mmCIF file of N, CA and C in Angstrom:
data_model
loop_
_atom_site.group_PDB
_atom_site.id
_atom_site.type_symbol
_atom_site.label_atom_id
_atom_site.label_comp_id
_atom_site.label_asym_id
_atom_site.label_seq_id
_atom_site.Cartn_x
_atom_site.Cartn_y
_atom_site.Cartn_z
ATOM 1 N N MET L 1105 92.536 107.382 151.147
ATOM 2 C CA MET L 1105 92.581 107.799 149.757
ATOM 3 C C MET L 1105 91.324 108.607 149.425
ATOM 4 N N ILE L 1106 91.476 109.588 148.619
ATOM 5 C CA ILE L 1106 90.370 110.428 148.173
ATOM 6 C C ILE L 1106 89.612 109.704 147.061
ATOM 7 N N ASP L 1107 88.292 109.804 147.077
ATOM 8 C CA ASP L 1107 87.497 109.219 145.996
ATOM 9 C C ASP L 1107 87.693 110.014 144.715
ATOM 10 N N ARG L 1108 87.887 109.321 143.619
ATOM 11 C CA ARG L 1108 88.046 109.991 142.328
ATOM 12 C C ARG L 1108 86.714 110.578 141.852
ATOM 13 N N ILE L 1109 85.621 109.833 142.023
ATOM 14 C CA ILE L 1109 84.308 110.298 141.573
ATOM 15 C C ILE L 1109 83.690 111.157 142.675
ATOM 16 N N LEU L 1110 83.290 112.377 142.305
ATOM 17 C CA LEU L 1110 82.749 113.338 143.266
ATOM 18 C C LEU L 1110 81.258 113.544 143.001
ATOM 19 N N PRO L 1111 80.411 113.305 143.988
ATOM 20 C CA PRO L 1111 78.958 113.411 143.802
ATOM 21 C C PRO L 1111 78.452 114.837 144.006
ATOM 22 N N TRP L 1112 78.659 115.693 143.010
ATOM 23 C CA TRP L 1112 78.220 117.086 143.107
ATOM 24 C C TRP L 1112 76.866 117.203 142.430
ATOM 25 N N GLU L 1113 75.850 117.470 143.212
ATOM 26 C CA GLU L 1113 74.466 117.480 142.743
ATOM 27 C C GLU L 1113 74.253 118.438 141.569
ATOM 28 N N GLY L 1114 73.738 117.891 140.467
ATOM 29 C CA GLY L 1114 73.445 118.678 139.274
ATOM 30 C C GLY L 1114 74.550 118.660 138.238
ATOM 31 N N CYS L 1115 75.689 118.091 138.572
ATOM 32 C CA CYS L 1115 76.826 118.038 137.641
ATOM 33 C C CYS L 1115 77.214 116.573 137.453
ATOM 34 N N ASN L 1116 77.333 116.145 136.215
ATOM 35 C CA ASN L 1116 77.637 114.744 135.925
ATOM 36 C C ASN L 1116 79.120 114.512 135.700
ATOM 37 N N ASN L 1117 79.532 113.275 135.986
ATOM 38 C CA ASN L 1117 80.877 112.816 135.647
ATOM 39 C C ASN L 1117 81.978 113.689 136.260
ATOM 40 N N VAL L 1118 81.804 114.084 137.515
ATOM 41 C CA VAL L 1118 82.807 114.894 138.207
ATOM 42 C C VAL L 1118 83.879 113.961 138.758
ATOM 43 N N ARG L 1119 85.128 114.229 138.380
ATOM 44 C CA ARG L 1119 86.233 113.359 138.795
ATOM 45 C C ARG L 1119 87.459 114.169 139.174
ATOM 46 N N ASP L 1120 88.104 113.753 140.256
ATOM 47 C CA ASP L 1120 89.383 114.324 140.655
ATOM 48 C C ASP L 1120 90.456 113.619 139.831
ATOM 49 N N LEU L 1121 91.342 114.370 139.220
ATOM 50 C CA LEU L 1121 92.377 113.781 138.369
ATOM 51 C C LEU L 1121 93.672 113.502 139.126
ATOM 52 N N GLY L 1122 93.612 113.523 140.439
ATOM 53 C CA GLY L 1122 94.785 113.197 141.249
ATOM 54 C C GLY L 1122 95.136 111.723 141.167
ATOM 55 N N GLY L 1123 96.414 111.440 141.328
ATOM 56 C CA GLY L 1123 96.885 110.062 141.339
ATOM 57 C C GLY L 1123 97.133 109.462 139.973
ATOM 58 N N LEU L 1124 96.965 110.249 138.920
ATOM 59 C CA LEU L 1124 97.227 109.743 137.569
ATOM 60 C C LEU L 1124 98.715 109.881 137.255
ATOM 61 N N ARG L 1125 99.265 108.892 136.607
ATOM 62 C CA ARG L 1125 100.689 108.902 136.278
ATOM 63 C C ARG L 1125 100.949 109.805 135.076
ATOM 64 N N THR L 1126 101.974 110.650 135.200
ATOM 65 C CA THR L 1126 102.362 111.548 134.111
ATOM 66 C C THR L 1126 103.355 110.847 133.194
ATOM 67 N N SER L 1127 103.700 111.477 132.084
ATOM 68 C CA SER L 1127 104.608 110.858 131.114
ATOM 69 C C SER L 1127 106.003 110.630 131.689
ATOM 70 N N ASP L 1128 106.379 111.388 132.726
ATOM 71 C CA ASP L 1128 107.704 111.181 133.326
ATOM 72 C C ASP L 1128 107.641 110.304 134.578
ATOM 73 N N GLY L 1129 106.499 109.663 134.813
ATOM 74 C CA GLY L 1129 106.377 108.693 135.891
ATOM 75 C C GLY L 1129 105.898 109.247 137.227
ATOM 76 N N ARG L 1130 105.773 110.547 137.345
ATOM 77 C CA ARG L 1130 105.277 111.115 138.600
ATOM 78 C C ARG L 1130 103.753 111.017 138.643
ATOM 79 N N LEU L 1131 103.170 111.367 139.786
ATOM 80 C CA LEU L 1131 101.721 111.319 139.944
ATOM 81 C C LEU L 1131 101.151 112.726 140.088
ATOM 82 N N THR L 1132 99.975 112.938 139.504
ATOM 83 C CA THR L 1132 99.300 114.224 139.681
ATOM 84 C C THR L 1132 98.782 114.314 141.116
ATOM 85 N N ARG L 1133 98.695 115.545 141.637
ATOM 86 C CA ARG L 1133 98.248 115.752 143.016
ATOM 87 C C ARG L 1133 96.729 115.693 143.111
ATOM 88 N N TRP L 1134 96.243 115.131 144.208
ATOM 89 C CA TRP L 1134 94.816 115.110 144.494
ATOM 90 C C TRP L 1134 94.346 116.509 144.848
ATOM 91 N N LYS L 1135 93.071 116.782 144.607
ATOM 92 C CA LYS L 1135 92.413 118.049 144.947
ATOM 93 C C LYS L 1135 93.081 119.247 144.272
ATOM 94 N N THR L 1136 93.617 119.027 143.069
ATOM 95 C CA THR L 1136 94.258 120.098 142.308
ATOM 96 C C THR L 1136 93.527 120.351 140.998
ATOM 97 N N ILE L 1137 93.171 119.289 140.275
ATOM 98 C CA ILE L 1137 92.443 119.414 139.011
ATOM 99 C C ILE L 1137 91.236 118.477 139.047
ATOM 100 N N VAL L 1138 90.076 119.046 138.738
ATOM 101 C CA VAL L 1138 88.833 118.284 138.686
ATOM 102 C C VAL L 1138 88.230 118.489 137.304
ATOM 103 N N ARG L 1139 87.679 117.438 136.717
ATOM 104 C CA ARG L 1139 87.022 117.556 135.412
ATOM 105 C C ARG L 1139 85.559 117.168 135.583
ATOM 106 N N SER L 1140 84.715 117.751 134.730
ATOM 107 C CA SER L 1140 83.288 117.443 134.801
ATOM 108 C C SER L 1140 82.600 117.905 133.531
ATOM 109 N N ASP L 1141 81.295 117.669 133.476
ATOM 110 C CA ASP L 1141 80.512 118.300 132.425
ATOM 111 C C ASP L 1141 80.268 119.744 132.865
ATOM 112 N N THR L 1142 79.333 120.416 132.267
ATOM 113 C CA THR L 1142 79.089 121.827 132.573
ATOM 114 C C THR L 1142 78.606 122.047 134.009
ATOM 115 N N PRO L 1143 79.117 123.064 134.677
ATOM 116 C CA PRO L 1143 78.622 123.393 136.015
ATOM 117 C C PRO L 1143 77.322 124.203 135.978
ATOM 118 N N ALA L 1144 76.793 124.459 134.788
ATOM 119 C CA ALA L 1144 75.606 125.313 134.649
ATOM 120 C C ALA L 1144 74.384 124.767 135.383
ATOM 121 N N LYS L 1145 74.329 123.455 135.590
ATOM 122 C CA LYS L 1145 73.156 122.858 136.224
ATOM 123 C C LYS L 1145 73.396 122.459 137.678
ATOM 124 N N LEU L 1146 74.501 122.907 138.260
ATOM 125 C CA LEU L 1146 74.751 122.611 139.667
ATOM 126 C C LEU L 1146 73.637 123.188 140.531
ATOM 127 N N THR L 1147 73.204 122.413 141.506
ATOM 128 C CA THR L 1147 72.234 122.912 142.480
ATOM 129 C C THR L 1147 72.997 123.700 143.541
ATOM 130 N N ALA L 1148 72.288 124.303 144.462
ATOM 131 C CA ALA L 1148 72.949 125.010 145.570
ATOM 132 C C ALA L 1148 73.838 124.043 146.348
ATOM 133 N N ALA L 1149 73.358 122.816 146.549
ATOM 134 C CA ALA L 1149 74.164 121.810 147.251
ATOM 135 C C ALA L 1149 75.400 121.436 146.432
ATOM 136 N N GLY L 1150 75.251 121.377 145.111
ATOM 137 C CA GLY L 1150 76.385 121.083 144.238
ATOM 138 C C GLY L 1150 77.439 122.171 144.297
ATOM 139 N N TRP L 1151 76.996 123.439 144.259
ATOM 140 C CA TRP L 1151 77.941 124.561 144.372
ATOM 141 C C TRP L 1151 78.657 124.522 145.717
ATOM 142 N N SER L 1152 77.921 124.189 146.756
ATOM 143 C CA SER L 1152 78.516 124.105 148.087
ATOM 144 C C SER L 1152 79.585 123.014 148.136
ATOM 145 N N ALA L 1153 79.292 121.861 147.536
ATOM 146 C CA ALA L 1153 80.263 120.765 147.496
ATOM 147 C C ALA L 1153 81.506 121.173 146.718
ATOM 148 N N LEU L 1154 81.322 121.841 145.584
ATOM 149 C CA LEU L 1154 82.433 122.321 144.763
ATOM 150 C C LEU L 1154 83.302 123.279 145.569
ATOM 151 N N TYR L 1155 82.680 124.232 146.231
ATOM 152 C CA TYR L 1155 83.407 125.231 147.013
ATOM 153 C C TYR L 1155 84.137 124.576 148.188
ATOM 154 N N ASN L 1156 83.452 123.682 148.890
ATOM 155 C CA ASN L 1156 84.061 123.006 150.038
ATOM 156 C C ASN L 1156 85.213 122.101 149.636
ATOM 157 N N TYR L 1157 85.227 121.649 148.393
ATOM 158 C CA TYR L 1157 86.329 120.820 147.892
ATOM 159 C C TYR L 1157 87.567 121.669 147.608
ATOM 160 N N GLY L 1158 87.382 122.979 147.550
ATOM 161 C CA GLY L 1158 88.512 123.880 147.334
ATOM 162 C C GLY L 1158 88.573 124.506 145.957
ATOM 163 N N ILE L 1159 87.576 124.241 145.122
ATOM 164 C CA ILE L 1159 87.574 124.795 143.766
ATOM 165 C C ILE L 1159 87.298 126.291 143.829
ATOM 166 N N ARG L 1160 88.173 127.083 143.199
ATOM 167 C CA ARG L 1160 87.999 128.534 143.160
ATOM 168 C C ARG L 1160 88.063 129.082 141.736
ATOM 169 N N THR L 1161 88.514 128.257 140.794
ATOM 170 C CA THR L 1161 88.628 128.679 139.400
ATOM 171 C C THR L 1161 88.012 127.617 138.506
ATOM 172 N N ILE L 1162 87.181 128.054 137.551
ATOM 173 C CA ILE L 1162 86.590 127.144 136.569
ATOM 174 C C ILE L 1162 87.101 127.553 135.199
ATOM 175 N N ILE L 1163 87.681 126.597 134.498
ATOM 176 C CA ILE L 1163 88.193 126.823 133.145
ATOM 177 C C ILE L 1163 87.432 125.889 132.217
ATOM 178 N N THR L 1164 86.845 126.433 131.167
ATOM 179 C CA THR L 1164 86.129 125.586 130.212
ATOM 180 C C THR L 1164 86.997 125.344 128.979
ATOM 181 N N LEU L 1165 86.979 124.124 128.511
ATOM 182 C CA LEU L 1165 87.708 123.746 127.294
ATOM 183 C C LEU L 1165 86.728 123.463 126.159
ATOM 184 N N ARG L 1166 85.488 123.876 126.334
ATOM 185 C CA ARG L 1166 84.464 123.657 125.323
ATOM 186 C C ARG L 1166 84.616 124.651 124.175
ATOM 187 N N THR L 1167 84.050 124.294 123.028
ATOM 188 C CA THR L 1167 84.063 125.216 121.890
ATOM 189 C C THR L 1167 83.150 126.398 122.191
ATOM 190 N N HIS L 1168 83.296 127.465 121.434
ATOM 191 C CA HIS L 1168 82.497 128.668 121.678
ATOM 192 C C HIS L 1168 80.999 128.371 121.649
ATOM 193 N N GLY L 1169 80.549 127.596 120.691
ATOM 194 C CA GLY L 1169 79.134 127.257 120.595
ATOM 195 C C GLY L 1169 78.624 126.491 121.800
ATOM 196 N N MET L 1170 79.455 125.643 122.364
ATOM 197 C CA MET L 1170 79.070 124.869 123.538
ATOM 198 C C MET L 1170 79.052 125.725 124.800
ATOM 199 N N GLN L 1171 79.743 126.856 124.781
ATOM 200 C CA GLN L 1171 79.845 127.707 125.959
ATOM 201 C C GLN L 1171 78.659 128.638 126.135
ATOM 202 N N GLU L 1172 77.818 128.790 125.132
ATOM 203 C CA GLU L 1172 76.731 129.769 125.191
ATOM 204 C C GLU L 1172 75.901 129.659 126.466
ATOM 205 N N ASP L 1173 75.580 128.441 126.890
ATOM 206 C CA ASP L 1173 74.764 128.253 128.090
ATOM 207 C C ASP L 1173 75.529 128.568 129.365
ATOM 208 N N GLU L 1174 76.834 128.650 129.282
ATOM 209 C CA GLU L 1174 77.661 128.817 130.471
ATOM 210 C C GLU L 1174 78.158 130.237 130.680
ATOM 211 N N LEU L 1175 77.893 131.129 129.752
ATOM 212 C CA LEU L 1175 78.495 132.453 129.822
ATOM 213 C C LEU L 1175 78.044 133.266 131.026
ATOM 214 N N ASN L 1176 76.885 132.981 131.554
ATOM 215 C CA ASN L 1176 76.365 133.772 132.667
ATOM 216 C C ASN L 1176 76.300 133.004 133.980
ATOM 217 N N ILE L 1177 77.147 132.006 134.137
ATOM 218 C CA ILE L 1177 77.167 131.247 135.383
ATOM 219 C C ILE L 1177 77.812 132.105 136.465
ATOM 220 N N THR L 1178 77.103 132.273 137.566
ATOM 221 C CA THR L 1178 77.653 132.996 138.705
ATOM 222 C C THR L 1178 77.537 132.109 139.931
ATOM 223 N N PRO L 1179 78.662 131.642 140.459
ATOM 224 C CA PRO L 1179 78.604 130.816 141.664
ATOM 225 C C PRO L 1179 77.948 131.595 142.809
ATOM 226 N N PRO L 1180 77.196 130.917 143.662
ATOM 227 C CA PRO L 1180 76.516 131.602 144.764
ATOM 228 C C PRO L 1180 77.424 131.856 145.962
ATOM 229 N N TYR L 1181 78.712 132.040 145.725
ATOM 230 C CA TYR L 1181 79.667 132.327 146.796
ATOM 231 C C TYR L 1181 80.728 133.260 146.250
ATOM 232 N N SER L 1182 81.493 133.824 147.115
ATOM 233 C CA SER L 1182 82.656 134.611 146.706
ATOM 234 C C SER L 1182 83.672 134.585 147.831
ATOM 235 N N ASP L 1183 84.925 134.696 147.461
ATOM 236 C CA ASP L 1183 86.000 134.744 148.467
ATOM 237 C C ASP L 1183 86.349 136.166 148.779
#
C-alpha cells in the first residue's frame, strides 16, 4: 500500500488522496491527486520528490490574495 502522507521537504501536510471512497462507492486512484499547502517553500529535495512521484501539474485552489507568493514558482525541472 502507498503511504498517504508524503514527506516532501519544505511542504507541509502533503497527502495522496488515493483510496478514498467516492459518493457512488468507488475508490479514488492512488498517485493521481495530491493535496498540500503551498509548494512555494519546497527545497530542491522536495521538488525532486514531487517530480519523482509523478506530479506534472499544480493547481491552486487558494484565493487570489493567498496566491501572491506563488505566482512566480518555477519548478527546477521540465519535461
